[in-house]
Amino acid sequence: MTKNSSESRKDPMSSAFGEARAAAARGEVPVGAVIVWEGREIAAAGNRTLEDRDPTAHAEVLAIRAAAAVLGSERLTGCDLYVTLEPCAMCAGAISFARIRRLYFAASDEKGGAVENGPRFFAQPTCHHAPEVYGGIRESEAAELLRGFFKERREVGNSE
């Protein structure tokens, strides 16, 4: 993925929010993810579970797949992942197996999260690799995006 100089200076979390908004516009749960390697965004994705008819098509998994293709390796040891929602157990497992260096996420997910909530995947003795984790980045913005998405879906559902 090539970026011009103004794009390469963009905040990766802002790019993740862009992916989340694009996912919402497609009717997907608004979650976006970006992977950065050596200061460059090399992969970005939003949720595509409905579009792809694939329950594993979470933003994080899609971004990991794309980054692995760019780097030609299943190990993303020098990479940082930015995501708008705390990863679920499936995504936490993929992050661990990919050997992501750092995880930055926006909103916590009390119901489906697996990093600071639920199973706390990276704290388990069976976890082979745990990234450095930084949560709560632009949390209120991410929470509002999600609330607005689900509120709109409920309203549409009630009007039919």
PDB file of C-alpha atoms in Angstrom:
ATOM      1  CA  MET A   1       0.000   0.000   0.000  1.00  0.00           C
ATOM      2  CA  THR A   2       1.500   3.309  -0.975  1.00  0.00           C
ATOM      3  CA  LYS A   3       0.727   6.555   0.756  1.00  0.00           C
ATOM      4  CA  ASN A   4       1.578  10.114  -0.172  1.00  0.00           C
ATOM      5  CA  SER A   5       3.439  12.227   2.369  1.00  0.00           C
ATOM      6  CA  SER A   6       0.332  13.840   3.875  1.00  0.00           C
ATOM      7  CA  GLU A   7      -1.346  10.451   4.339  1.00  0.00           C
ATOM      8  CA  SER A   8       1.729   8.910   5.977  1.00  0.00           C
ATOM      9  CA  ARG A   9       1.563  11.578   8.706  1.00  0.00           C
ATOM     10  CA  LYS A  10      -2.096  10.852   9.463  1.00  0.00           C
ATOM     11  CA  ASP A  11      -2.871   9.501  12.905  1.00  0.00           C
ATOM     12  CA  PRO A  12      -3.476   5.731  12.573  1.00  0.00           C
ATOM     13  CA  MET A  13      -6.424   5.867  14.976  1.00  0.00           C
ATOM     14  CA  SER A  14      -8.053   8.467  12.712  1.00  0.00           C
ATOM     15  CA  SER A  15      -7.607   6.039   9.821  1.00  0.00           C
ATOM     16  CA  ALA A  16      -9.191   3.285  11.929  1.00  0.00           C
ATOM     17  CA  PHE A  17     -12.161   5.565  12.610  1.00  0.00           C
ATOM     18  CA  GLY A  18     -12.445   6.184   8.874  1.00  0.00           C
ATOM     19  CA  GLU A  19     -12.614   2.435   8.297  1.00  0.00           C
ATOM     20  CA  ALA A  20     -15.242   2.127  11.045  1.00  0.00           C
ATOM     21  CA  ARG A  21     -17.405   4.836   9.473  1.00  0.00           C
ATOM     22  CA  ALA A  22     -17.093   3.162   6.067  1.00  0.00           C
ATOM     23  CA  ALA A  23     -18.177  -0.142   7.652  1.00  0.00           C
ATOM     24  CA  ALA A  24     -21.221   1.575   9.190  1.00  0.00           C
ATOM     25  CA  ALA A  25     -22.122   3.047   5.801  1.00  0.00           C
ATOM     26  CA  ARG A  26     -22.177  -0.535   4.448  1.00  0.00           C
ATOM     27  CA  GLY A  27     -24.450  -1.635   7.311  1.00  0.00           C
ATOM     28  CA  GLU A  28     -21.644  -3.379   9.199  1.00  0.00           C
ATOM     29  CA  VAL A  29     -20.910  -2.879  12.895  1.00  0.00           C
ATOM     30  CA  PRO A  30     -18.623   0.180  12.854  1.00  0.00           C
ATOM     31  CA  VAL A  31     -15.237  -1.210  13.798  1.00  0.00           C
ATOM     32  CA  GLY A  32     -12.075  -0.254  11.966  1.00  0.00           C
ATOM     33  CA  ALA A  33      -8.476  -1.399  12.253  1.00  0.00           C
ATOM     34  CA  VAL A  34      -5.126  -0.182  10.928  1.00  0.00           C
ATOM     35  CA  ILE A  35      -1.710  -1.830  11.112  1.00  0.00           C
ATOM     36  CA  VAL A  36       1.433   0.275  11.208  1.00  0.00           C
ATOM     37  CA  TRP A  37       4.931  -1.001  10.427  1.00  0.00           C
ATOM     38  CA  GLU A  38       8.013   1.213  10.572  1.00  0.00           C
ATOM     39  CA  GLY A  39       5.819   4.290  10.916  1.00  0.00           C
ATOM     40  CA  ARG A  40       3.693   3.512   7.832  1.00  0.00           C
ATOM     41  CA  GLU A  41       0.138   2.282   7.578  1.00  0.00           C
ATOM     42  CA  ILE A  42       0.423  -0.975   5.672  1.00  0.00           C
ATOM     43  CA  ALA A  43      -3.067  -2.390   6.136  1.00  0.00           C
ATOM     44  CA  ALA A  44      -6.512  -1.097   6.997  1.00  0.00           C
ATOM     45  CA  ALA A  45      -9.942  -2.697   7.180  1.00  0.00           C
ATOM     46  CA  GLY A  46     -13.427  -2.319   8.543  1.00  0.00           C
ATOM     47  CA  ASN A  47     -15.786  -5.090   9.573  1.00  0.00           C
ATOM     48  CA  ARG A  48     -17.095  -7.120   6.623  1.00  0.00           C
ATOM     49  CA  THR A  49     -18.934 -10.007   8.271  1.00  0.00           C
ATOM     50  CA  LEU A  50     -22.198  -9.304   6.432  1.00  0.00           C
ATOM     51  CA  GLU A  51     -20.655  -8.355   3.110  1.00  0.00           C
ATOM     52  CA  ASP A  52     -18.363 -11.389   3.048  1.00  0.00           C
ATOM     53  CA  ARG A  53     -20.872 -13.681   4.789  1.00  0.00           C
ATOM     54  CA  ASP A  54     -17.978 -14.615   7.028  1.00  0.00           C
ATOM     55  CA  PRO A  55     -18.184 -14.499  10.833  1.00  0.00           C
ATOM     56  CA  THR A  56     -14.382 -14.170  11.003  1.00  0.00           C
ATOM     57  CA  ALA A  57     -14.299 -11.022   8.829  1.00  0.00           C
ATOM     58  CA  HIS A  58     -13.669  -8.713  11.783  1.00  0.00           C
ATOM     59  CA  ALA A  59     -11.641  -5.577  11.073  1.00  0.00           C
ATOM     60  CA  GLU A  60      -8.645  -6.825  13.048  1.00  0.00           C
ATOM     61  CA  VAL A  61      -8.486 -10.195  11.286  1.00  0.00           C
ATOM     62  CA  LEU A  62      -8.836  -8.590   7.848  1.00  0.00           C
ATOM     63  CA  ALA A  63      -6.100  -6.056   8.646  1.00  0.00           C
ATOM     64  CA  ILE A  64      -3.811  -8.815   9.955  1.00  0.00           C
ATOM     65  CA  ARG A  65      -4.345 -10.839   6.764  1.00  0.00           C
ATOM     66  CA  ALA A  66      -3.574  -7.805   4.601  1.00  0.00           C
ATOM     67  CA  ALA A  67      -0.465  -6.872   6.612  1.00  0.00           C
ATOM     68  CA  ALA A  68       0.836 -10.454   6.447  1.00  0.00           C
ATOM     69  CA  ALA A  69       0.424 -10.336   2.661  1.00  0.00           C
ATOM     70  CA  VAL A  70       2.254  -6.982   2.433  1.00  0.00           C
ATOM     71  CA  LEU A  71       5.149  -8.188   4.594  1.00  0.00           C
ATOM     72  CA  GLY A  72       5.180 -11.732   3.210  1.00  0.00           C
ATOM     73  CA  SER A  73       5.129 -13.192   6.711  1.00  0.00           C
ATOM     74  CA  GLU A  74       2.652 -14.523   9.239  1.00  0.00           C
ATOM     75  CA  ARG A  75       4.710 -12.839  11.969  1.00  0.00           C
ATOM     76  CA  LEU A  76       3.985  -9.138  12.377  1.00  0.00           C
ATOM     77  CA  THR A  77       6.514  -8.632  15.173  1.00  0.00           C
ATOM     78  CA  GLY A  78       7.312  -4.996  14.431  1.00  0.00           C
ATOM     79  CA  CYS A  79       3.711  -4.005  13.825  1.00  0.00           C
ATOM     80  CA  ASP A  80       1.251  -1.990  15.867  1.00  0.00           C
ATOM     81  CA  LEU A  81      -2.516  -2.446  15.588  1.00  0.00           C
ATOM     82  CA  TYR A  82      -4.973   0.416  16.066  1.00  0.00           C
ATOM     83  CA  VAL A  83      -8.628  -0.560  16.440  1.00  0.00           C
ATOM     84  CA  THR A  84     -11.758   1.333  17.421  1.00  0.00           C
ATOM     85  CA  LEU A  85     -13.144  -1.357  19.754  1.00  0.00           C
ATOM     86  CA  GLU A  86     -11.575  -3.716  22.265  1.00  0.00           C
ATOM     87  CA  PRO A  87     -10.855  -6.969  20.390  1.00  0.00           C
ATOM     88  CA  CYS A  88     -12.960 -10.082  20.972  1.00  0.00           C
ATOM     89  CA  ALA A  89     -11.432 -13.443  21.896  1.00  0.00           C
ATOM     90  CA  MET A  90     -11.057 -14.501  18.250  1.00  0.00           C
ATOM     91  CA  CYS A  91      -9.261 -11.280  17.349  1.00  0.00           C
ATOM     92  CA  ALA A  92      -7.110 -11.387  20.489  1.00  0.00           C
ATOM     93  CA  GLY A  93      -6.018 -14.881  19.460  1.00  0.00           C
ATOM     94  CA  ALA A  94      -5.135 -13.657  15.968  1.00  0.00           C
ATOM     95  CA  ILE A  95      -3.205 -10.713  17.460  1.00  0.00           C
ATOM     96  CA  SER A  96      -1.252 -13.105  19.662  1.00  0.00           C
ATOM     97  CA  PHE A  97      -0.486 -15.571  16.857  1.00  0.00           C
ATOM     98  CA  ALA A  98       0.589 -12.713  14.573  1.00  0.00           C
ATOM     99  CA  ARG A  99       2.939 -11.458  17.298  1.00  0.00           C
ATOM    100  CA  ILE A 100       1.634  -7.882  17.067  1.00  0.00           C
ATOM    101  CA  ARG A 101       3.965  -5.627  19.058  1.00  0.00           C
ATOM    102  CA  ARG A 102       1.443  -3.089  20.388  1.00  0.00           C
ATOM    103  CA  LEU A 103      -2.338  -2.912  20.496  1.00  0.00           C
ATOM    104  CA  TYR A 104      -4.078   0.462  20.721  1.00  0.00           C
ATOM    105  CA  PHE A 105      -7.855   0.443  21.055  1.00  0.00           C
ATOM    106  CA  ALA A 106     -10.545   3.048  21.570  1.00  0.00           C
ATOM    107  CA  ALA A 107     -13.699   1.813  23.323  1.00  0.00           C
ATOM    108  CA  SER A 108     -13.844  -1.004  25.833  1.00  0.00           C
ATOM    109  CA  ASP A 109     -16.360  -3.744  25.128  1.00  0.00           C
ATOM    110  CA  GLU A 110     -17.811  -5.095  28.368  1.00  0.00           C
ATOM    111  CA  LYS A 111     -19.910  -7.675  26.535  1.00  0.00           C
ATOM    112  CA  GLY A 112     -17.619  -9.003  23.808  1.00  0.00           C
ATOM    113  CA  GLY A 113     -14.163  -7.710  24.639  1.00  0.00           C
ATOM    114  CA  ALA A 114     -11.412 -10.141  25.574  1.00  0.00           C
ATOM    115  CA  VAL A 115      -8.496  -7.862  26.448  1.00  0.00           C
ATOM    116  CA  GLU A 116      -9.563  -5.857  29.510  1.00  0.00           C
ATOM    117  CA  ASN A 117     -12.944  -7.568  29.830  1.00  0.00           C
ATOM    118  CA  GLY A 118     -14.222 -11.129  29.633  1.00  0.00           C
ATOM    119  CA  PRO A 119     -11.478 -13.750  29.360  1.00  0.00           C
ATOM    120  CA  ARG A 120      -8.589 -11.219  29.384  1.00  0.00           C
ATOM    121  CA  PHE A 121      -6.901 -13.310  26.729  1.00  0.00           C
ATOM    122  CA  PHE A 122      -3.395 -11.839  27.006  1.00  0.00           C
ATOM    123  CA  ALA A 123      -3.279 -12.471  30.775  1.00  0.00           C
ATOM    124  CA  GLN A 124      -3.896 -16.207  30.397  1.00  0.00           C
ATOM    125  CA  PRO A 125      -0.968 -18.575  31.007  1.00  0.00           C
ATOM    126  CA  THR A 126      -1.768 -20.313  27.704  1.00  0.00           C
ATOM    127  CA  CYS A 127      -1.241 -17.092  25.716  1.00  0.00           C
ATOM    128  CA  HIS A 128       2.029 -17.420  23.800  1.00  0.00           C
ATOM    129  CA  HIS A 129       2.480 -13.729  23.006  1.00  0.00           C
ATOM    130  CA  ALA A 130       0.927 -10.663  24.594  1.00  0.00           C
ATOM    131  CA  PRO A 131       1.312  -7.259  22.956  1.00  0.00           C
ATOM    132  CA  GLU A 132       1.711  -4.051  24.893  1.00  0.00           C
ATOM    133  CA  VAL A 133      -1.873  -2.803  25.310  1.00  0.00           C
ATOM    134  CA  TYR A 134      -3.091   0.794  25.386  1.00  0.00           C
ATOM    135  CA  GLY A 135      -6.849   1.229  25.718  1.00  0.00           C
ATOM    136  CA  GLY A 136      -9.236   4.133  25.979  1.00  0.00           C
ATOM    137  CA  ILE A 137      -7.820   6.191  23.099  1.00  0.00           C
ATOM    138  CA  ARG A 138     -10.677   8.409  21.837  1.00  0.00           C
ATOM    139  CA  GLU A 139     -13.003   6.116  23.767  1.00  0.00           C
ATOM    140  CA  SER A 140     -15.978   8.488  23.894  1.00  0.00           C
ATOM    141  CA  GLU A 141     -15.833   9.032  20.124  1.00  0.00           C
ATOM    142  CA  ALA A 142     -15.837   5.295  19.478  1.00  0.00           C
ATOM    143  CA  ALA A 143     -18.618   4.668  21.983  1.00  0.00           C
ATOM    144  CA  GLU A 144     -20.758   7.373  20.372  1.00  0.00           C
ATOM    145  CA  LEU A 145     -20.179   5.913  16.911  1.00  0.00           C
ATOM    146  CA  LEU A 146     -21.345   2.500  18.121  1.00  0.00           C
ATOM    147  CA  ARG A 147     -24.312   3.873  20.091  1.00  0.00           C
ATOM    148  CA  GLY A 148     -25.468   5.911  17.099  1.00  0.00           C
ATOM    149  CA  PHE A 149     -25.175   2.920  14.771  1.00  0.00           C
ATOM    150  CA  PHE A 150     -27.231   0.617  16.992  1.00  0.00           C
ATOM    151  CA  LYS A 151     -29.781   3.328  17.818  1.00  0.00           C
ATOM    152  CA  GLU A 152     -30.357   3.899  14.104  1.00  0.00           C
ATOM    153  CA  ARG A 153     -30.730   0.160  13.509  1.00  0.00           C
ATOM    154  CA  ARG A 154     -33.306  -0.111  16.308  1.00  0.00           C
ATOM    155  CA  GLU A 155     -35.249   2.843  14.908  1.00  0.00           C
ATOM    156  CA  VAL A 156     -35.246   1.367  11.400  1.00  0.00           C
ATOM    157  CA  GLY A 157     -36.310  -2.000  12.824  1.00  0.00           C
ATOM    158  CA  ASN A 158     -39.197  -0.413  14.749  1.00  0.00           C
ATOM    159  CA  SER A 159     -40.468   1.497  11.711  1.00  0.00           C
ATOM    160  CA  GLU A 160     -40.821  -1.590   9.504  1.00  0.00           C
TER     161      GLU A 160
END
